[in-house]
Short mmCIF file of C-alpha atoms in Angstrom, two decimals:
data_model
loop_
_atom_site.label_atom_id
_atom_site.label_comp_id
_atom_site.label_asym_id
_atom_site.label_seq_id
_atom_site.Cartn_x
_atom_site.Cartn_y
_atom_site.Cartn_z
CA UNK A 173 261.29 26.77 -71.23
CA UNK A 174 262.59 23.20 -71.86
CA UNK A 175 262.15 21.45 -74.12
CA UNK A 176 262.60 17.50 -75.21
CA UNK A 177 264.21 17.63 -78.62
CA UNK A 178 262.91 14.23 -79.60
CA UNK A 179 259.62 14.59 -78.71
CA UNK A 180 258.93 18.31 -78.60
CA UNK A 181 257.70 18.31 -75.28
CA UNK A 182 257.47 21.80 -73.35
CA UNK A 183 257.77 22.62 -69.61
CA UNK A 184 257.92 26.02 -67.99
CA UNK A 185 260.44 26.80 -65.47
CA UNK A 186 262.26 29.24 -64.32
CA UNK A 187 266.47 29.73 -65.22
CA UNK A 188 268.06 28.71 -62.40
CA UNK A 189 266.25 25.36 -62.73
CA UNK A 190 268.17 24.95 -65.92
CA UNK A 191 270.38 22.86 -63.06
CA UNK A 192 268.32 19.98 -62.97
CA UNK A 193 268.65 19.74 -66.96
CA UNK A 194 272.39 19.09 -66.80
CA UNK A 195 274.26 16.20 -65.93
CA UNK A 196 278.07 15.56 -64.42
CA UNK A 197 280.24 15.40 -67.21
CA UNK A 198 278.00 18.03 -70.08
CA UNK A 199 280.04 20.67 -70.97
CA UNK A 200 278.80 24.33 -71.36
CA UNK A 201 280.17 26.47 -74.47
CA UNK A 202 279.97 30.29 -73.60
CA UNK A 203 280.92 32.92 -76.13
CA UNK A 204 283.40 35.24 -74.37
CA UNK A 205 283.16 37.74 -76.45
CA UNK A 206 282.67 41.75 -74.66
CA UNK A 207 280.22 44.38 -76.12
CA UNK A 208 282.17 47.27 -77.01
CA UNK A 209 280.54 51.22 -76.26
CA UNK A 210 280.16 51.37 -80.64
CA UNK A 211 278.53 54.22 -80.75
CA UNK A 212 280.19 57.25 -81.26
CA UNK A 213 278.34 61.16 -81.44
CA UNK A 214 279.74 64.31 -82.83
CA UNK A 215 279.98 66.94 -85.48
CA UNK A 216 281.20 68.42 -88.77
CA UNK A 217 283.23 71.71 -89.02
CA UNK A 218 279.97 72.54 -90.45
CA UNK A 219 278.00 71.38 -86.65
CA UNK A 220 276.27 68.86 -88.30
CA UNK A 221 275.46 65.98 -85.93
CA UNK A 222 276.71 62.72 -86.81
CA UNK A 223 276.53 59.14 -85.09
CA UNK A 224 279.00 56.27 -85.62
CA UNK A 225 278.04 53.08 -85.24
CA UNK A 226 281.52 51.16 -84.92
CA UNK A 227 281.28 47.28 -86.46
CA UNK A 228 285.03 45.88 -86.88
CA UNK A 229 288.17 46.88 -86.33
CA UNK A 230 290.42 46.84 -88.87
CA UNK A 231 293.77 47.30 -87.77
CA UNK A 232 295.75 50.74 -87.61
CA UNK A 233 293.09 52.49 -85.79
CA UNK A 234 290.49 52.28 -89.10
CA UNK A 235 287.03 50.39 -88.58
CA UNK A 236 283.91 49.56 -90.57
CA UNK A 237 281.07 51.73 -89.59
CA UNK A 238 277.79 52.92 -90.43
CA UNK A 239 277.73 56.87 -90.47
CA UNK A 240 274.38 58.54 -89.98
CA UNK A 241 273.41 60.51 -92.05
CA UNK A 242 276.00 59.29 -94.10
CA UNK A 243 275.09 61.43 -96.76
CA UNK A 244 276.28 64.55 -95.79
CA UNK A 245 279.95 62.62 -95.90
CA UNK A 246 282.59 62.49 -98.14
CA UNK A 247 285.53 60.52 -98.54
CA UNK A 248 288.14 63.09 -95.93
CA UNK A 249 285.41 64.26 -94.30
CA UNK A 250 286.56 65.09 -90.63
CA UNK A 251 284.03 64.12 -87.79
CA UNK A 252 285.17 65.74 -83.97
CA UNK A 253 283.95 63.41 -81.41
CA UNK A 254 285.23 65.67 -78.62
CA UNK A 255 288.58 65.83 -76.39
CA UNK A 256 289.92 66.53 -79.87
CA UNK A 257 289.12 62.54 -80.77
CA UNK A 258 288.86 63.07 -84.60
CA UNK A 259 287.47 60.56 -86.96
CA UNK A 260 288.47 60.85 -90.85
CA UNK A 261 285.89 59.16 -93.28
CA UNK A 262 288.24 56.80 -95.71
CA UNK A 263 285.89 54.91 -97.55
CA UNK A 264 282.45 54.92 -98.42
CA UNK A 265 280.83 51.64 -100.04
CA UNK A 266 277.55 52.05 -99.57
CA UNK A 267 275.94 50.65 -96.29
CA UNK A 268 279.31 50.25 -94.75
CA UNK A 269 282.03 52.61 -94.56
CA UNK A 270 285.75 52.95 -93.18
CA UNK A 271 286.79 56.07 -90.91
CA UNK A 272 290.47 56.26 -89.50
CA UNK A 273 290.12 57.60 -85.45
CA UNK A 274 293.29 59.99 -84.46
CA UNK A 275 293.95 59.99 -80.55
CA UNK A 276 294.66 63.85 -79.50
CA UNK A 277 297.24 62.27 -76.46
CA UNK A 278 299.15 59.28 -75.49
CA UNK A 279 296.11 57.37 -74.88
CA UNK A 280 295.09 54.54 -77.22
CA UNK A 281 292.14 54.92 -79.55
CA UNK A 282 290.45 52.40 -77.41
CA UNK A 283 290.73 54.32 -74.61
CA UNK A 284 288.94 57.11 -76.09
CA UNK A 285 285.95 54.65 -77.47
CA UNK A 286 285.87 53.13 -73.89
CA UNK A 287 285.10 56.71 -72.36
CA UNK A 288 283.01 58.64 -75.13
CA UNK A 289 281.45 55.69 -76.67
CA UNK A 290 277.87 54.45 -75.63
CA UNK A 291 276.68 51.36 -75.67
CA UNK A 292 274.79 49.66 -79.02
CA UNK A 293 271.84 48.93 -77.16
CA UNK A 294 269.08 47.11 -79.00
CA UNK A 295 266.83 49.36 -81.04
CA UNK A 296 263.49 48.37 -79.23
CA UNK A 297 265.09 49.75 -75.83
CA UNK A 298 263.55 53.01 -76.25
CA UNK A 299 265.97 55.00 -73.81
CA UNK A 300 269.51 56.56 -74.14
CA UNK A 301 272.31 54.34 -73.17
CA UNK A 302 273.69 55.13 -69.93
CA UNK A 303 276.80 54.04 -68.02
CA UNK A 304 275.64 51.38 -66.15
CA UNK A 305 274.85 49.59 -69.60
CA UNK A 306 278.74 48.78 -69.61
CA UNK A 307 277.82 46.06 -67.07
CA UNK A 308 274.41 45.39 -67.86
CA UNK A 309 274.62 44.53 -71.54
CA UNK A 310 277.21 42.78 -70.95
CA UNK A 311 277.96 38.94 -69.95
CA UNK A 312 279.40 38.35 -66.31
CA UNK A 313 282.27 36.02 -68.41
CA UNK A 314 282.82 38.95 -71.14
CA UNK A 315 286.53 39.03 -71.61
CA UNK A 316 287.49 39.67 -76.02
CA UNK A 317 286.59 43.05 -77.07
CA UNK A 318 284.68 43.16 -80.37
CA UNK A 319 280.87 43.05 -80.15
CA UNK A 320 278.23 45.27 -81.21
CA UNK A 321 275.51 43.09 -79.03
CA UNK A 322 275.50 41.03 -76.75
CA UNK A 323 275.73 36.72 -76.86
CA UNK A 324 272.18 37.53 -74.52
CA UNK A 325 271.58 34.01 -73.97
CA UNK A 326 274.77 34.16 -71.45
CA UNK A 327 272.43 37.33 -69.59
CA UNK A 328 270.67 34.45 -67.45
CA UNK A 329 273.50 32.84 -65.97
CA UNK A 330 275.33 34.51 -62.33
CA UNK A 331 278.27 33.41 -60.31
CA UNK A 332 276.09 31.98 -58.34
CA UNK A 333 274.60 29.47 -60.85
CA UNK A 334 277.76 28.45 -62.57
CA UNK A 335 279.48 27.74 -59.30
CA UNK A 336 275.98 26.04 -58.74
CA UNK A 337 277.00 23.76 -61.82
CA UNK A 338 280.59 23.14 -61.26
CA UNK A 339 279.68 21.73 -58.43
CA UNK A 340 277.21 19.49 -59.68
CA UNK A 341 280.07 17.98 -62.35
CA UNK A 342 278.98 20.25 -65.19
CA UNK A 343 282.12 21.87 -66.98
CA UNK A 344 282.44 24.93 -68.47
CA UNK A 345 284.83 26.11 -71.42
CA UNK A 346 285.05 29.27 -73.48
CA UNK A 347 284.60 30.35 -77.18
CA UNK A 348 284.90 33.40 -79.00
CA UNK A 349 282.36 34.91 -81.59
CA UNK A 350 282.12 38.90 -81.97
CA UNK A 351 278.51 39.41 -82.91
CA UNK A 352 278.23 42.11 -85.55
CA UNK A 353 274.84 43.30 -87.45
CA UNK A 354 274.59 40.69 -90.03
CA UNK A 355 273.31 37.79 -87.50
CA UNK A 356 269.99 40.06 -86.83
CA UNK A 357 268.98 40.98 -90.24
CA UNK A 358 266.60 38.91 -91.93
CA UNK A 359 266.01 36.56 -94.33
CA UNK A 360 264.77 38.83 -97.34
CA UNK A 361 265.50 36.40 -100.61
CA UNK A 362 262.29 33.62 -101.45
CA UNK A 363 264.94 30.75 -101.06
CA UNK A 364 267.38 30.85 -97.94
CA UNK A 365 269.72 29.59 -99.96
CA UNK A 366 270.36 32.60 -101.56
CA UNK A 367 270.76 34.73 -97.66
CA UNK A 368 274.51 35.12 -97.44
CA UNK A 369 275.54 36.10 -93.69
CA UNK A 370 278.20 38.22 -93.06
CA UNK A 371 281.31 37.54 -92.21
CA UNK A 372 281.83 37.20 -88.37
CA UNK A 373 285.52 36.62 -86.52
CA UNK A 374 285.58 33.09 -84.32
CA UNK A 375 288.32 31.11 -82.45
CA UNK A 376 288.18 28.23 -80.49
CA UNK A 377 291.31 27.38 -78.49
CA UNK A 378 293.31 24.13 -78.39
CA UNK A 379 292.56 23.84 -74.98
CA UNK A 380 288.59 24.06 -75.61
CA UNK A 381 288.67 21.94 -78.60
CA UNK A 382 290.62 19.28 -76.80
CA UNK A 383 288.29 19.08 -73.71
CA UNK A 384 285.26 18.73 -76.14
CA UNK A 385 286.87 15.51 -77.84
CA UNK A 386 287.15 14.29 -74.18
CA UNK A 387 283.83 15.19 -73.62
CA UNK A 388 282.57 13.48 -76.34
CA UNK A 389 284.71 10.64 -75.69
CA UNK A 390 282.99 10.06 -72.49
CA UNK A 391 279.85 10.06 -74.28
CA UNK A 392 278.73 13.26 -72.10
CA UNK A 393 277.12 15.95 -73.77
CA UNK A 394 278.02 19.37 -75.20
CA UNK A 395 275.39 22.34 -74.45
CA UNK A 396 275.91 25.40 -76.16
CA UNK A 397 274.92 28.60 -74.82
CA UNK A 398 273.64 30.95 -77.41
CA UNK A 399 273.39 31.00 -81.25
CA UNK A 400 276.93 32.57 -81.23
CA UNK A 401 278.46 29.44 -79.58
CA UNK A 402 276.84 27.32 -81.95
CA UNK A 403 277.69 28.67 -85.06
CA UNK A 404 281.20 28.94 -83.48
CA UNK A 405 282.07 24.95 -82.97
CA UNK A 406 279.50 24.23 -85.82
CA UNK A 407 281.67 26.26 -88.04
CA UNK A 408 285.07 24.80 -86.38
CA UNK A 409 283.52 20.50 -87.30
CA UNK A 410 286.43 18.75 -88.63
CA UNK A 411 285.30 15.27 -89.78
CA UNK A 412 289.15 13.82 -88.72
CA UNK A 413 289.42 15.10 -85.20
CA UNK A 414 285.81 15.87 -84.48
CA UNK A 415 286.14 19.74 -84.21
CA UNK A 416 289.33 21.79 -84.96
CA UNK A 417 290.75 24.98 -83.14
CA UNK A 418 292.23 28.14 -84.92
CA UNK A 419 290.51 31.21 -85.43
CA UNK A 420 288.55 32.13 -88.59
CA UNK A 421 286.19 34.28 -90.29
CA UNK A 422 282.61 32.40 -90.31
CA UNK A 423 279.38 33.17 -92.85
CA UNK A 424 277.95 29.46 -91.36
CA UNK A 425 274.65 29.24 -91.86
CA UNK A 426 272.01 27.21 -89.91
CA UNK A 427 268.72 25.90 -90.83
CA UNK A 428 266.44 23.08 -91.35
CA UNK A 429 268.13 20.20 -92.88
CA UNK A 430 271.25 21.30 -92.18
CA UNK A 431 273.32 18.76 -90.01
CA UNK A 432 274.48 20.02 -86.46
CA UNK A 433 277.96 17.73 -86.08
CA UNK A 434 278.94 19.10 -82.41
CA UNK A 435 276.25 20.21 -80.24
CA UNK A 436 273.84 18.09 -78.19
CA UNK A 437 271.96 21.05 -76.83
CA UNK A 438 271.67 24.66 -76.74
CA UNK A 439 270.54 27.21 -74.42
CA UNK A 440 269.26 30.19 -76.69
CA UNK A 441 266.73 33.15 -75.98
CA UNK A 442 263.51 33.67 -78.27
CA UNK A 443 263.88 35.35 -81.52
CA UNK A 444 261.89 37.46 -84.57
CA UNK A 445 260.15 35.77 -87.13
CA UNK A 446 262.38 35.63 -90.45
CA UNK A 447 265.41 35.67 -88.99
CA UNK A 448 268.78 33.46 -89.28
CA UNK A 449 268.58 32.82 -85.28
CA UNK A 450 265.11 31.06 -85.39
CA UNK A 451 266.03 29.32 -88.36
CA UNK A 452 269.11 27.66 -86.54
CA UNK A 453 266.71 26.94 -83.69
CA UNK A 454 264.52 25.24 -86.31
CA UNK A 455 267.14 23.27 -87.96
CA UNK A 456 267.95 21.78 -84.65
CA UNK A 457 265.20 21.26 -82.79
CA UNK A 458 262.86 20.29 -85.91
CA UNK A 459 260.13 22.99 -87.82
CA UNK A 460 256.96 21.63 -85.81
CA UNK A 461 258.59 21.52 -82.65
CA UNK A 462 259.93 24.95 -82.76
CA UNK A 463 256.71 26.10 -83.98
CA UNK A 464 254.73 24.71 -81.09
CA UNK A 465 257.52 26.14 -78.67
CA UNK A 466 257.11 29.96 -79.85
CA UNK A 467 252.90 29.12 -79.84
CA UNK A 468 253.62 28.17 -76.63
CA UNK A 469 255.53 30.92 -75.53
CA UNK A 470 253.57 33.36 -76.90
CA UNK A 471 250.38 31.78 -75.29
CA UNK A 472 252.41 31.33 -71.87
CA UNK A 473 253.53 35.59 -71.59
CA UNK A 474 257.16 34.86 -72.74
CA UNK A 475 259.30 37.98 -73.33
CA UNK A 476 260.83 37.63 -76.68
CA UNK A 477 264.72 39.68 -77.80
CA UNK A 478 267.89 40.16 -76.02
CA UNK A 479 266.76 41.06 -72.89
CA UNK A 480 263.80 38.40 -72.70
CA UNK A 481 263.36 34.53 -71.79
CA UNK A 482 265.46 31.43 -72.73
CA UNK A 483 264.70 27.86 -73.91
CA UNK A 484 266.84 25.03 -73.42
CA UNK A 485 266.92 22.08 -76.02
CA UNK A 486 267.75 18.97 -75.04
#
């Protein structure tokens, strides 16, 4: 879908077409950020079953997790994940916990996730992850382990298409945001105000930031792809030299009457009711117009969630 961000206007079309949307000179932000295999299966001494859902690494081979059931856990606890991988419960702080993995050889720990783990498909894909799923859940541009899902509006685009758009004039430049579980819970507090995201690792290189300011300079536009991208160089704004580089730990939070500094346009997928990601949507393309897009959508047999349609906002 595309839509006109001043006027609201809505026109069907299929991805590829996203081509004739896009001048010589935009610039396209893409979160380069790769879905890691986070979930992890084994057992007690006891042969209790036990999943780990990996979130963030946290140096020294130790990671937040959720541990299901986590109840039957203490702190010590030993989990065997197989080829004598081991897993040590450190902490436990309620929804989140820390477990300390122990390689049984010279290979590195993430080695051992790469080749047990499976892949944190999302919950309404009502199948087992298989192997292929390391390339299909996955961006073709993937490159920064650290994900536990995937920047899905980057699903759409092929080698095909971007060459399609470099050769057209449109640029292309990279970001970094590793999506964890926070972005997709809800909004559960009467006033937004009071939602606190969690904490997600972002970077933006020199080199990005600088061709952005050139961008800009040129008065061309900068489209970025995904929620993840936008929160990234919305959360990077630096009133002296337009937007900054570094690397940082964003909560940024995006919704109606909030002021988007960077972005001219963004390429994003359709998302639940309630949540942070259609709120950001809102903020930027207006409440009524957003409104009349999902209608729209809903009327015209869109597929909503990671693995469904996109909307472009221009």
């Amino acid at each position: 879908m595309h839509m006109q961000r001043d006027t609201g206007k809505c026109t069907n079309c299929i991805f590829p077409e996203v081509i004739d949307f896009l001048h010589s000179g935009d610039l396209l932000v893409l979160n380069q950020t790769k879905v890691i295999p986070a979930r992890l299966f084994g057992h007690k001494t006891t042969g209790a079953k036990i999943e780990i859902f990996l979130l963030k690494e946290l140096g020294n081979n130790t990671w937040q997790c959720l541990l299901r059931p986590a109840s039957r856990l203490k702190i010590g606890s030993i989990i065997n994940l197989g080829f004598d991988l081991k897993a040590e419960v450190i902490s436990k702080n309620g929804q989140t916990n820390v477990i300390k993995l122990y390689s049984p050889d010279g290979n590195t720990v993430k080695y051992w996730i790469e080749k047990i783990g499976k892949m944190p498909l999302p919950p309404y894909i009502k199948r087992d992850a298989v192997e292929a799923d390391k390339q299909r859940y996955q961006t073709i541009y993937a490159k920064e382990d650290g994900s536990v899902a995937a920047p899905t509006a980057g699903l759409h685009f092929t080698e095909e298409l971007l060459n399609k758009l470099e050769s057209k004039g449109v640029k292309k430049t990279f970001v970094t945001l590793h999506v964890g579980l926070g972005t997709f819970l809800p909004v559960n507090t009467p006033n937004i105000l009071n939602h606190k995201m969690h904490k997600e690792f972002c970077r933006v290189s020199e080199e990005t930031a600088t061709l952005i300011r050139e961008t800009k300079s040129k008065g061309n536009r900068i489209i970025a792809v995904g929620s993840t991208s936008v929160r990234t160089l919305e959360s990077f704004f630096d009133p002296r030299e337009f937007v900054a580089h570094g690397e940082k730990e964003t909560d940024i939070f995006l919704y109606p009457g909030e002021k988007f500094n960077i972005i001219d346009g963004m390429i994003t997928n359709f998302h639940l009711p309630e949540s942070t990601l259609i709120m950001m949507v809102a903020g930027f393309a207006g409440y009524q117009n957003t409104m009349n897009a999902y209608k729209k959508a809903v009327d015209d047999g869109y597929r909503f969630f990671s693995y469904g349609d996109a909307m472009i906002i221009l």
